[in-house]
Amino acid sequence: MWTTHGPLDETSMLERLVTVRDLPDNYALEIEWFLRVGIDLSGVPPHLQGGGAAYPGELVRRDAHVILKRNPTEVSALAGGPAKPSPNDVTVGLTGVEMAGEAGGIK
Amino acid sequence: MILPDWMYNTRTRGLRLAKTYLQRFANTQAVCTSFKVEILNGIHAFGTTVVRGATTKDSFKAALFLVSATINAATTAYSSTGEVTGTGYTAGGIAVTNATAPTSTGTTAFWTPSASLVYTTVTLSTAFDCVLIYNSTQGDKAVSAHTFGSQTVTAGTFTLTMPTNDATNALLRVA
């Protein structure tokens, strides 16, 4: 039931093991599964075995859906997904310009 | 005098044919639309021009300018005077994505960059309201200036989206 992929650092884990499923709010991620490697897998806390909320460094079942509390832009970038727009982002629409003849000339 | 139907109809048809004849051969003063597109493609040179090393298109860039700057129709080339400065922004601005060649609809030739202008994760604390499109292949010569509402950005991505690429809205139009 439990799988290890280590030893990996957290960045590698995010790149290789985490699938970002959704960004439900600014500071939480719902991910498909998250594994911490390099620890005794037999010591998995029972309350995490059914999935649910988990935080960096915590171990959960491979098939569990978990919430990872982290800066969403950073995590989605590490996971290879599109970055979620930051509240600080600004988008403006440009308008075009026209080159036309002078009045009385040929247009 | 009242004409019989056959005579009346024949006269009417004759007038219509004459009108059609005149329309077909009427001349109309105009700037040729193909020429307008070719201006955008650098085909014609009425004055001294440059030696072009290849038939490839030029590269264009987009630089942001402060509200206090003076960028307008009189601008001849990019200069860093009045340009924004800040974290994440490089003087000279960013490359313009140009994957769509100039074209025309009706009598208007037009061109629009094929992607938004995106200044990723910048902090621009002094208000700015203008972007200058310029030709970085040809000595940074100016192309067009576009203004927008005054902006500042703090650790965010600043995006300028493009208008619809048509004869009415395109970023650069020759009408």
PDB file of N, CA and C in Angstrom, chain A:
ATOM      1  N   MET A   1       0.822  -1.202   0.000  1.00  0.00           N
ATOM      2  CA  MET A   1       0.000   0.000   0.000  1.00  0.00           C
ATOM      3  C   MET A   1       0.859   1.256   0.000  1.00  0.00           C
ATOM      4  N   TRP A   2       2.023   1.179   0.665  1.00  0.00           N
ATOM      5  CA  TRP A   2       2.856   2.376   0.770  1.00  0.00           C
ATOM      6  C   TRP A   2       4.036   2.297  -0.176  1.00  0.00           C
ATOM      7  N   THR A   3       4.373   3.410  -0.700  1.00  0.00           N
ATOM      8  CA  THR A   3       5.436   3.452  -1.692  1.00  0.00           C
ATOM      9  C   THR A   3       6.441   4.520  -1.321  1.00  0.00           C
ATOM     10  N   THR A   4       7.685   4.203  -1.515  1.00  0.00           N
ATOM     11  CA  THR A   4       8.713   5.223  -1.301  1.00  0.00           C
ATOM     12  C   THR A   4       9.394   5.534  -2.615  1.00  0.00           C
ATOM     13  N   HIS A   5       9.866   6.741  -2.736  1.00  0.00           N
ATOM     14  CA  HIS A   5      10.551   7.178  -3.947  1.00  0.00           C
ATOM     15  C   HIS A   5      11.845   7.885  -3.584  1.00  0.00           C
ATOM     16  N   GLY A   6      12.303   7.729  -2.378  1.00  0.00           N
ATOM     17  CA  GLY A   6      13.406   8.533  -1.902  1.00  0.00           C
ATOM     18  C   GLY A   6      14.751   7.887  -2.083  1.00  0.00           C
ATOM     19  N   PRO A   7      15.802   8.534  -1.572  1.00  0.00           N
ATOM     20  CA  PRO A   7      15.647   9.817  -0.870  1.00  0.00           C
ATOM     21  C   PRO A   7      15.518  10.993  -1.837  1.00  0.00           C
ATOM     22  N   LEU A   8      14.590  11.879  -1.564  1.00  0.00           N
ATOM     23  CA  LEU A   8      14.376  13.072  -2.383  1.00  0.00           C
ATOM     24  C   LEU A   8      14.197  14.265  -1.458  1.00  0.00           C
ATOM     25  N   ASP A   9      14.590  15.415  -1.951  1.00  0.00           N
ATOM     26  CA  ASP A   9      14.275  16.601  -1.173  1.00  0.00           C
ATOM     27  C   ASP A   9      12.846  17.041  -1.517  1.00  0.00           C
ATOM     28  N   GLU A  10      12.366  18.027  -0.831  1.00  0.00           N
ATOM     29  CA  GLU A  10      10.969  18.404  -1.004  1.00  0.00           C
ATOM     30  C   GLU A  10      10.677  18.892  -2.415  1.00  0.00           C
ATOM     31  N   THR A  11      11.625  19.626  -2.966  1.00  0.00           N
ATOM     32  CA  THR A  11      11.409  20.138  -4.320  1.00  0.00           C
ATOM     33  C   THR A  11      11.229  18.998  -5.301  1.00  0.00           C
ATOM     34  N   SER A  12      12.114  18.012  -5.196  1.00  0.00           N
ATOM     35  CA  SER A  12      12.014  16.871  -6.093  1.00  0.00           C
ATOM     36  C   SER A  12      10.707  16.126  -5.883  1.00  0.00           C
ATOM     37  N   MET A  13      10.300  16.042  -4.641  1.00  0.00           N
ATOM     38  CA  MET A  13       9.041  15.354  -4.370  1.00  0.00           C
ATOM     39  C   MET A  13       7.891  16.051  -5.060  1.00  0.00           C
ATOM     40  N   LEU A  14       7.886  17.367  -4.982  1.00  0.00           N
ATOM     41  CA  LEU A  14       6.801  18.099  -5.611  1.00  0.00           C
ATOM     42  C   LEU A  14       6.822  17.913  -7.115  1.00  0.00           C
ATOM     43  N   GLU A  15       8.026  17.899  -7.655  1.00  0.00           N
ATOM     44  CA  GLU A  15       8.136  17.750  -9.098  1.00  0.00           C
ATOM     45  C   GLU A  15       7.737  16.351  -9.548  1.00  0.00           C
ATOM     46  N   ARG A  16       8.083  15.370  -8.757  1.00  0.00           N
ATOM     47  CA  ARG A  16       7.948  13.994  -9.235  1.00  0.00           C
ATOM     48  C   ARG A  16       6.736  13.271  -8.689  1.00  0.00           C
ATOM     49  N   LEU A  17       6.245  13.722  -7.566  1.00  0.00           N
ATOM     50  CA  LEU A  17       5.220  12.920  -6.928  1.00  0.00           C
ATOM     51  C   LEU A  17       3.882  13.600  -6.775  1.00  0.00           C
ATOM     52  N   VAL A  18       3.867  14.893  -6.784  1.00  0.00           N
ATOM     53  CA  VAL A  18       2.626  15.589  -6.484  1.00  0.00           C
ATOM     54  C   VAL A  18       1.904  15.970  -7.754  1.00  0.00           C
ATOM     55  N   THR A  19       0.620  15.727  -7.796  1.00  0.00           N
ATOM     56  CA  THR A  19      -0.209  16.194  -8.890  1.00  0.00           C
ATOM     57  C   THR A  19      -1.161  17.240  -8.341  1.00  0.00           C
ATOM     58  N   VAL A  20      -1.037  18.436  -8.822  1.00  0.00           N
ATOM     59  CA  VAL A  20      -1.922  19.496  -8.360  1.00  0.00           C
ATOM     60  C   VAL A  20      -3.286  19.318  -9.008  1.00  0.00           C
ATOM     61  N   ARG A  21      -4.287  19.162  -8.197  1.00  0.00           N
ATOM     62  CA  ARG A  21      -5.632  18.920  -8.735  1.00  0.00           C
ATOM     63  C   ARG A  21      -6.471  20.188  -8.774  1.00  0.00           C
ATOM     64  N   ASP A  22      -6.231  21.079  -7.847  1.00  0.00           N
ATOM     65  CA  ASP A  22      -7.069  22.267  -7.770  1.00  0.00           C
ATOM     66  C   ASP A  22      -6.379  23.273  -6.852  1.00  0.00           C
ATOM     67  N   LEU A  23      -6.779  24.512  -6.964  1.00  0.00           N
ATOM     68  CA  LEU A  23      -6.303  25.543  -6.067  1.00  0.00           C
ATOM     69  C   LEU A  23      -7.539  26.198  -5.465  1.00  0.00           C
ATOM     70  N   PRO A  24      -8.094  25.595  -4.438  1.00  0.00           N
ATOM     71  CA  PRO A  24      -9.380  26.064  -3.930  1.00  0.00           C
ATOM     72  C   PRO A  24      -9.346  27.424  -3.257  1.00  0.00           C
ATOM     73  N   ASP A  25      -8.198  27.835  -2.762  1.00  0.00           N
ATOM     74  CA  ASP A  25      -8.105  29.173  -2.220  1.00  0.00           C
ATOM     75  C   ASP A  25      -6.651  29.613  -2.313  1.00  0.00           C
ATOM     76  N   ASN A  26      -6.352  30.737  -1.770  1.00  0.00           N
ATOM     77  CA  ASN A  26      -5.028  31.314  -1.983  1.00  0.00           C
ATOM     78  C   ASN A  26      -3.895  30.522  -1.349  1.00  0.00           C
ATOM     79  N   TYR A  27      -4.174  29.810  -0.305  1.00  0.00           N
ATOM     80  CA  TYR A  27      -3.074  29.201   0.438  1.00  0.00           C
ATOM     81  C   TYR A  27      -3.280  27.733   0.757  1.00  0.00           C
ATOM     82  N   ALA A  28      -4.024  27.063  -0.076  1.00  0.00           N
ATOM     83  CA  ALA A  28      -4.183  25.627   0.119  1.00  0.00           C
ATOM     84  C   ALA A  28      -4.239  24.936  -1.232  1.00  0.00           C
ATOM     85  N   LEU A  29      -3.723  23.773  -1.279  1.00  0.00           N
ATOM     86  CA  LEU A  29      -3.750  22.991  -2.501  1.00  0.00           C
ATOM     87  C   LEU A  29      -4.400  21.656  -2.228  1.00  0.00           C
ATOM     88  N   GLU A  30      -5.198  21.232  -3.170  1.00  0.00           N
ATOM     89  CA  GLU A  30      -5.667  19.862  -3.091  1.00  0.00           C
ATOM     90  C   GLU A  30      -4.821  19.050  -4.054  1.00  0.00           C
ATOM     91  N   ILE A  31      -4.120  18.114  -3.543  1.00  0.00           N
ATOM     92  CA  ILE A  31      -3.217  17.330  -4.371  1.00  0.00           C
ATOM     93  C   ILE A  31      -3.638  15.876  -4.317  1.00  0.00           C
ATOM     94  N   GLU A  32      -3.227  15.163  -5.325  1.00  0.00           N
ATOM     95  CA  GLU A  32      -3.678  13.779  -5.416  1.00  0.00           C
ATOM     96  C   GLU A  32      -3.080  12.928  -4.302  1.00  0.00           C
ATOM     97  N   TRP A  33      -1.797  13.080  -4.119  1.00  0.00           N
ATOM     98  CA  TRP A  33      -1.179  12.372  -3.022  1.00  0.00           C
ATOM     99  C   TRP A  33       0.179  12.992  -2.728  1.00  0.00           C
ATOM    100  N   PHE A  34       0.652  12.743  -1.572  1.00  0.00           N
ATOM    101  CA  PHE A  34       1.901  13.360  -1.145  1.00  0.00           C
ATOM    102  C   PHE A  34       2.631  12.377  -0.249  1.00  0.00           C
ATOM    103  N   LEU A  35       3.858  12.165  -0.536  1.00  0.00           N
ATOM    104  CA  LEU A  35       4.627  11.199   0.244  1.00  0.00           C
ATOM    105  C   LEU A  35       5.869  11.850   0.830  1.00  0.00           C
ATOM    106  N   ARG A  36       6.128  11.521   2.039  1.00  0.00           N
ATOM    107  CA  ARG A  36       7.408  11.906   2.612  1.00  0.00           C
ATOM    108  C   ARG A  36       8.275  10.664   2.623  1.00  0.00           C
ATOM    109  N   VAL A  37       9.438  10.813   2.092  1.00  0.00           N
ATOM    110  CA  VAL A  37      10.298   9.643   1.978  1.00  0.00           C
ATOM    111  C   VAL A  37      11.343   9.657   3.089  1.00  0.00           C
ATOM    112  N   GLY A  38      11.987   8.566   3.214  1.00  0.00           N
ATOM    113  CA  GLY A  38      13.084   8.471   4.156  1.00  0.00           C
ATOM    114  C   GLY A  38      12.661   8.256   5.586  1.00  0.00           C
ATOM    115  N   ILE A  39      11.411   7.916   5.810  1.00  0.00           N
ATOM    116  CA  ILE A  39      10.981   7.596   7.169  1.00  0.00           C
ATOM    117  C   ILE A  39      10.366   6.206   7.162  1.00  0.00           C
ATOM    118  N   ASP A  40      10.167   5.721   8.327  1.00  0.00           N
ATOM    119  CA  ASP A  40       9.603   4.370   8.463  1.00  0.00           C
ATOM    120  C   ASP A  40       8.122   4.394   8.076  1.00  0.00           C
ATOM    121  N   LEU A  41       7.818   3.730   7.000  1.00  0.00           N
ATOM    122  CA  LEU A  41       6.452   3.772   6.493  1.00  0.00           C
ATOM    123  C   LEU A  41       5.473   3.038   7.397  1.00  0.00           C
ATOM    124  N   SER A  42       6.031   2.198   8.225  1.00  0.00           N
ATOM    125  CA  SER A  42       5.123   1.483   9.118  1.00  0.00           C
ATOM    126  C   SER A  42       4.577   2.397  10.206  1.00  0.00           C
ATOM    127  N   GLY A  43       5.170   3.593  10.351  1.00  0.00           N
ATOM    128  CA  GLY A  43       4.744   4.490  11.410  1.00  0.00           C
ATOM    129  C   GLY A  43       3.738   5.523  10.969  1.00  0.00           C
ATOM    130  N   VAL A  44       3.005   5.254   9.950  1.00  0.00           N
ATOM    131  CA  VAL A  44       2.043   6.234   9.448  1.00  0.00           C
ATOM    132  C   VAL A  44       0.940   6.475  10.470  1.00  0.00           C
ATOM    133  N   PRO A  45       0.722   7.723  10.830  1.00  0.00           N
ATOM    134  CA  PRO A  45      -0.352   7.999  11.785  1.00  0.00           C
ATOM    135  C   PRO A  45      -1.705   7.538  11.231  1.00  0.00           C
ATOM    136  N   PRO A  46      -2.464   6.872  12.043  1.00  0.00           N
ATOM    137  CA  PRO A  46      -3.753   6.338  11.558  1.00  0.00           C
ATOM    138  C   PRO A  46      -4.674   7.404  10.986  1.00  0.00           C
ATOM    139  N   HIS A  47      -4.632   8.615  11.560  1.00  0.00           N
ATOM    140  CA  HIS A  47      -5.577   9.625  11.083  1.00  0.00           C
ATOM    141  C   HIS A  47      -5.242  10.127   9.691  1.00  0.00           C
ATOM    142  N   LEU A  48      -4.032   9.803   9.208  1.00  0.00           N
ATOM    143  CA  LEU A  48      -3.667  10.223   7.864  1.00  0.00           C
ATOM    144  C   LEU A  48      -3.851   9.106   6.843  1.00  0.00           C
ATOM    145  N   GLN A  49      -4.117   7.949   7.330  1.00  0.00           N
ATOM    146  CA  GLN A  49      -4.202   6.834   6.400  1.00  0.00           C
ATOM    147  C   GLN A  49      -5.434   6.925   5.516  1.00  0.00           C
ATOM    148  N   GLY A  50      -6.421   7.631   5.950  1.00  0.00           N
ATOM    149  CA  GLY A  50      -7.621   7.759   5.122  1.00  0.00           C
ATOM    150  C   GLY A  50      -7.609   8.995   4.259  1.00  0.00           C
ATOM    151  N   GLY A  51      -6.501   9.723   4.223  1.00  0.00           N
ATOM    152  CA  GLY A  51      -6.453  10.948   3.441  1.00  0.00           C
ATOM    153  C   GLY A  51      -6.988  12.123   4.236  1.00  0.00           C
ATOM    154  N   GLY A  52      -7.022  13.283   3.611  1.00  0.00           N
ATOM    155  CA  GLY A  52      -7.486  14.477   4.289  1.00  0.00           C
ATOM    156  C   GLY A  52      -6.406  15.527   4.295  1.00  0.00           C
ATOM    157  N   ALA A  53      -6.416  16.342   5.352  1.00  0.00           N
ATOM    158  CA  ALA A  53      -5.457  17.430   5.404  1.00  0.00           C
ATOM    159  C   ALA A  53      -4.071  16.912   5.738  1.00  0.00           C
ATOM    160  N   ALA A  54      -3.083  17.421   5.020  1.00  0.00           N
ATOM    161  CA  ALA A  54      -1.701  17.056   5.290  1.00  0.00           C
ATOM    162  C   ALA A  54      -0.833  18.263   5.012  1.00  0.00           C
ATOM    163  N   TYR A  55       0.322  18.287   5.640  1.00  0.00           N
ATOM    164  CA  TYR A  55       1.202  19.440   5.510  1.00  0.00           C
ATOM    165  C   TYR A  55       2.569  18.952   5.074  1.00  0.00           C
ATOM    166  N   PRO A  56       3.389  19.838   4.576  1.00  0.00           N
ATOM    167  CA  PRO A  56       4.701  19.403   4.097  1.00  0.00           C
ATOM    168  C   PRO A  56       5.412  18.552   5.138  1.00  0.00           C
ATOM    169  N   GLY A  57       5.891  17.421   4.720  1.00  0.00           N
ATOM    170  CA  GLY A  57       6.595  16.532   5.620  1.00  0.00           C
ATOM    171  C   GLY A  57       5.708  15.441   6.172  1.00  0.00           C
ATOM    172  N   GLU A  58       4.430  15.572   6.054  1.00  0.00           N
ATOM    173  CA  GLU A  58       3.548  14.537   6.563  1.00  0.00           C
ATOM    174  C   GLU A  58       3.329  13.459   5.506  1.00  0.00           C
ATOM    175  N   LEU A  59       3.083  12.277   6.011  1.00  0.00           N
ATOM    176  CA  LEU A  59       2.910  11.133   5.129  1.00  0.00           C
ATOM    177  C   LEU A  59       1.447  10.730   5.098  1.00  0.00           C
ATOM    178  N   VAL A  60       0.967  10.495   3.933  1.00  0.00           N
ATOM    179  CA  VAL A  60      -0.431  10.072   3.801  1.00  0.00           C
ATOM    180  C   VAL A  60      -0.508   8.924   2.816  1.00  0.00           C
ATOM    181  N   ARG A  61      -1.653   8.333   2.761  1.00  0.00           N
ATOM    182  CA  ARG A  61      -1.824   7.237   1.816  1.00  0.00           C
ATOM    183  C   ARG A  61      -1.614   7.732   0.391  1.00  0.00           C
ATOM    184  N   ARG A  62      -1.072   6.864  -0.417  1.00  0.00           N
ATOM    185  CA  ARG A  62      -0.806   7.242  -1.798  1.00  0.00           C
ATOM    186  C   ARG A  62      -2.084   7.626  -2.537  1.00  0.00           C
ATOM    187  N   ASP A  63      -3.158   6.976  -2.236  1.00  0.00           N
ATOM    188  CA  ASP A  63      -4.391   7.239  -2.969  1.00  0.00           C
ATOM    189  C   ASP A  63      -5.269   8.279  -2.278  1.00  0.00           C
ATOM    190  N   ALA A  64      -4.730   8.914  -1.252  1.00  0.00           N
ATOM    191  CA  ALA A  64      -5.526   9.902  -0.532  1.00  0.00           C
ATOM    192  C   ALA A  64      -5.497  11.248  -1.245  1.00  0.00           C
ATOM    193  N   HIS A  65      -6.558  11.978  -1.097  1.00  0.00           N
ATOM    194  CA  HIS A  65      -6.580  13.370  -1.551  1.00  0.00           C
ATOM    195  C   HIS A  65      -6.252  14.224  -0.340  1.00  0.00           C
ATOM    196  N   VAL A  66      -5.264  15.084  -0.490  1.00  0.00           N
ATOM    197  CA  VAL A  66      -4.829  15.846   0.667  1.00  0.00           C
ATOM    198  C   VAL A  66      -4.765  17.327   0.327  1.00  0.00           C
ATOM    199  N   ILE A  67      -4.777  18.124   1.360  1.00  0.00           N
ATOM    200  CA  ILE A  67      -4.629  19.576   1.203  1.00  0.00           C
ATOM    201  C   ILE A  67      -3.247  19.962   1.700  1.00  0.00           C
ATOM    202  N   LEU A  68      -2.506  20.605   0.860  1.00  0.00           N
ATOM    203  CA  LEU A  68      -1.166  21.052   1.235  1.00  0.00           C
ATOM    204  C   LEU A  68      -1.191  22.556   1.434  1.00  0.00           C
ATOM    205  N   LYS A  69      -0.888  22.975   2.648  1.00  0.00           N
ATOM    206  CA  LYS A  69      -0.862  24.405   2.941  1.00  0.00           C
ATOM    207  C   LYS A  69       0.467  24.977   2.496  1.00  0.00           C
ATOM    208  N   ARG A  70       0.406  25.833   1.538  1.00  0.00           N
ATOM    209  CA  ARG A  70       1.648  26.383   1.003  1.00  0.00           C
ATOM    210  C   ARG A  70       1.295  27.513   0.056  1.00  0.00           C
ATOM    211  N   ASN A  71       2.274  28.353  -0.241  1.00  0.00           N
ATOM    212  CA  ASN A  71       2.056  29.395  -1.230  1.00  0.00           C
ATOM    213  C   ASN A  71       1.679  28.732  -2.557  1.00  0.00           C
ATOM    214  N   PRO A  72       0.510  28.986  -3.074  1.00  0.00           N
ATOM    215  CA  PRO A  72       0.054  28.251  -4.251  1.00  0.00           C
ATOM    216  C   PRO A  72       0.881  28.526  -5.492  1.00  0.00           C
ATOM    217  N   THR A  73       1.336  29.740  -5.663  1.00  0.00           N
ATOM    218  CA  THR A  73       2.119  30.051  -6.857  1.00  0.00           C
ATOM    219  C   THR A  73       3.412  29.253  -6.859  1.00  0.00           C
ATOM    220  N   GLU A  74       4.049  29.192  -5.696  1.00  0.00           N
ATOM    221  CA  GLU A  74       5.313  28.462  -5.594  1.00  0.00           C
ATOM    222  C   GLU A  74       5.113  26.975  -5.848  1.00  0.00           C
ATOM    223  N   VAL A  75       4.083  26.427  -5.244  1.00  0.00           N
ATOM    224  CA  VAL A  75       3.871  24.996  -5.382  1.00  0.00           C
ATOM    225  C   VAL A  75       3.491  24.630  -6.800  1.00  0.00           C
ATOM    226  N   SER A  76       2.593  25.401  -7.405  1.00  0.00           N
ATOM    227  CA  SER A  76       2.174  25.043  -8.756  1.00  0.00           C
ATOM    228  C   SER A  76       3.347  25.167  -9.716  1.00  0.00           C
ATOM    229  N   ALA A  77       4.233  26.112  -9.464  1.00  0.00           N
ATOM    230  CA  ALA A  77       5.398  26.229 -10.323  1.00  0.00           C
ATOM    231  C   ALA A  77       6.312  25.025 -10.143  1.00  0.00           C
ATOM    232  N   LEU A  78       6.511  24.631  -8.891  1.00  0.00           N
ATOM    233  CA  LEU A  78       7.352  23.462  -8.649  1.00  0.00           C
ATOM    234  C   LEU A  78       6.735  22.206  -9.238  1.00  0.00           C
ATOM    235  N   ALA A  79       5.433  22.120  -9.206  1.00  0.00           N
ATOM    236  CA  ALA A  79       4.767  20.930  -9.704  1.00  0.00           C
ATOM    237  C   ALA A  79       4.623  20.945 -11.209  1.00  0.00           C
ATOM    238  N   GLY A  80       5.040  22.033 -11.841  1.00  0.00           N
ATOM    239  CA  GLY A  80       4.988  22.086 -13.287  1.00  0.00           C
ATOM    240  C   GLY A  80       3.657  22.552 -13.819  1.00  0.00           C
ATOM    241  N   GLY A  81       2.761  22.925 -12.962  1.00  0.00           N
ATOM    242  CA  GLY A  81       1.466  23.399 -13.408  1.00  0.00           C
ATOM    243  C   GLY A  81       1.478  24.894 -13.624  1.00  0.00           C
ATOM    244  N   PRO A  82       0.417  25.434 -14.179  1.00  0.00           N
ATOM    245  CA  PRO A  82       0.359  26.876 -14.388  1.00  0.00           C
ATOM    246  C   PRO A  82       0.271  27.619 -13.067  1.00  0.00           C
ATOM    247  N   ALA A  83       0.966  28.725 -12.989  1.00  0.00           N
ATOM    248  CA  ALA A  83       0.928  29.514 -11.767  1.00  0.00           C
ATOM    249  C   ALA A  83      -0.435  30.175 -11.607  1.00  0.00           C
ATOM    250  N   LYS A  84      -0.938  30.131 -10.405  1.00  0.00           N
ATOM    251  CA  LYS A  84      -2.209  30.803 -10.148  1.00  0.00           C
ATOM    252  C   LYS A  84      -1.967  32.303 -10.089  1.00  0.00           C
ATOM    253  N   PRO A  85      -2.864  33.103 -10.685  1.00  0.00           N
ATOM    254  CA  PRO A  85      -2.671  34.544 -10.643  1.00  0.00           C
ATOM    255  C   PRO A  85      -2.547  35.042  -9.215  1.00  0.00           C
ATOM    256  N   SER A  86      -1.559  35.897  -9.003  1.00  0.00           N
ATOM    257  CA  SER A  86      -1.384  36.498  -7.692  1.00  0.00           C
ATOM    258  C   SER A  86      -2.349  37.658  -7.548  1.00  0.00           C
ATOM    259  N   PRO A  87      -2.771  37.960  -6.331  1.00  0.00           N
ATOM    260  CA  PRO A  87      -3.623  39.138  -6.130  1.00  0.00           C
ATOM    261  C   PRO A  87      -2.945  40.418  -6.581  1.00  0.00           C
ATOM    262  N   ASN A  88      -1.619  40.373  -6.713  1.00  0.00           N
ATOM    263  CA  ASN A  88      -0.884  41.568  -7.121  1.00  0.00           C
ATOM    264  C   ASN A  88      -0.791  41.726  -8.635  1.00  0.00           C
ATOM    265  N   ASP A  89      -1.216  40.724  -9.375  1.00  0.00           N
ATOM    266  CA  ASP A  89      -1.111  40.798 -10.827  1.00  0.00           C
ATOM    267  C   ASP A  89      -2.034  41.879 -11.379  1.00  0.00           C
ATOM    268  N   VAL A  90      -1.574  42.491 -12.462  1.00  0.00           N
ATOM    269  CA  VAL A  90      -2.364  43.550 -13.115  1.00  0.00           C
ATOM    270  C   VAL A  90      -2.464  43.222 -14.598  1.00  0.00           C
ATOM    271  N   THR A  91      -3.664  43.285 -15.130  1.00  0.00           N
ATOM    272  CA  THR A  91      -3.869  43.043 -16.554  1.00  0.00           C
ATOM    273  C   THR A  91      -4.613  44.230 -17.158  1.00  0.00           C
ATOM    274  N   VAL A  92      -4.069  44.726 -18.240  1.00  0.00           N
ATOM    275  CA  VAL A  92      -4.651  45.895 -18.910  1.00  0.00           C
ATOM    276  C   VAL A  92      -4.799  45.581 -20.393  1.00  0.00           C
ATOM    277  N   GLY A  93      -5.901  45.992 -20.979  1.00  0.00           N
ATOM    278  CA  GLY A  93      -6.105  45.797 -22.418  1.00  0.00           C
ATOM    279  C   GLY A  93      -5.543  46.961 -23.206  1.00  0.00           C
ATOM    280  N   LEU A  94      -4.808  46.640 -24.257  1.00  0.00           N
ATOM    281  CA  LEU A  94      -4.260  47.691 -25.117  1.00  0.00           C
ATOM    282  C   LEU A  94      -5.255  48.031 -26.220  1.00  0.00           C
ATOM    283  N   THR A  95      -5.210  49.261 -26.671  1.00  0.00           N
ATOM    284  CA  THR A  95      -5.989  49.647 -27.845  1.00  0.00           C
ATOM    285  C   THR A  95      -5.034  50.007 -28.967  1.00  0.00           C
ATOM    286  N   GLY A  96      -5.494  49.816 -30.187  1.00  0.00           N
ATOM    287  CA  GLY A  96      -4.636  50.014 -31.342  1.00  0.00           C
ATOM    288  C   GLY A  96      -4.586  51.463 -31.792  1.00  0.00           C
ATOM    289  N   VAL A  97      -3.671  51.718 -32.719  1.00  0.00           N
ATOM    290  CA  VAL A  97      -3.549  53.048 -33.311  1.00  0.00           C
ATOM    291  C   VAL A  97      -3.636  52.905 -34.824  1.00  0.00           C
ATOM    292  N   GLU A  98      -3.976  53.996 -35.466  1.00  0.00           N
ATOM    293  CA  GLU A  98      -4.204  53.951 -36.907  1.00  0.00           C
ATOM    294  C   GLU A  98      -3.352  54.985 -37.621  1.00  0.00           C
ATOM    295  N   MET A  99      -2.740  54.564 -38.695  1.00  0.00           N
ATOM    296  CA  MET A  99      -2.006  55.487 -39.545  1.00  0.00           C
ATOM    297  C   MET A  99      -2.901  55.816 -40.728  1.00  0.00           C
ATOM    298  N   ALA A 100      -3.302  57.076 -40.846  1.00  0.00           N
ATOM    299  CA  ALA A 100      -4.229  57.459 -41.903  1.00  0.00           C
ATOM    300  C   ALA A 100      -3.696  58.684 -42.621  1.00  0.00           C
ATOM    301  N   GLY A 101      -4.221  58.944 -43.788  1.00  0.00           N
ATOM    302  CA  GLY A 101      -3.798  60.102 -44.560  1.00  0.00           C
ATOM    303  C   GLY A 101      -4.276  61.395 -43.922  1.00  0.00           C
ATOM    304  N   GLU A 102      -3.630  62.488 -44.295  1.00  0.00           N
ATOM    305  CA  GLU A 102      -4.060  63.790 -43.803  1.00  0.00           C
ATOM    306  C   GLU A 102      -5.402  64.162 -44.408  1.00  0.00           C
ATOM    307  N   ALA A 103      -6.108  65.061 -43.766  1.00  0.00           N
ATOM    308  CA  ALA A 103      -7.392  65.506 -44.287  1.00  0.00           C
ATOM    309  C   ALA A 103      -7.209  66.048 -45.698  1.00  0.00           C
ATOM    310  N   GLY A 104      -8.033  65.610 -46.595  1.00  0.00           N
ATOM    311  CA  GLY A 104      -7.943  66.064 -47.977  1.00  0.00           C
ATOM    312  C   GLY A 104      -7.024  65.210 -48.822  1.00  0.00           C
ATOM    313  N   GLY A 105      -6.276  64.354 -48.196  1.00  0.00           N
ATOM    314  CA  GLY A 105      -5.376  63.483 -48.937  1.00  0.00           C
ATOM    315  C   GLY A 105      -6.035  62.170 -49.291  1.00  0.00           C
ATOM    316  N   ILE A 106      -5.244  61.276 -49.772  1.00  0.00           N
ATOM    317  CA  ILE A 106      -5.754  59.963 -50.149  1.00  0.00           C
ATOM    318  C   ILE A 106      -5.614  59.031 -48.965  1.00  0.00           C
ATOM    319  N   LYS A 107      -6.692  58.354 -48.616  1.00  0.00           N
ATOM    320  CA  LYS A 107      -6.631  57.406 -47.511  1.00  0.00           C
ATOM    321  C   LYS A 107      -6.847  55.997 -48.026  1.00  0.00           C
TER     322      LYS A 107
END
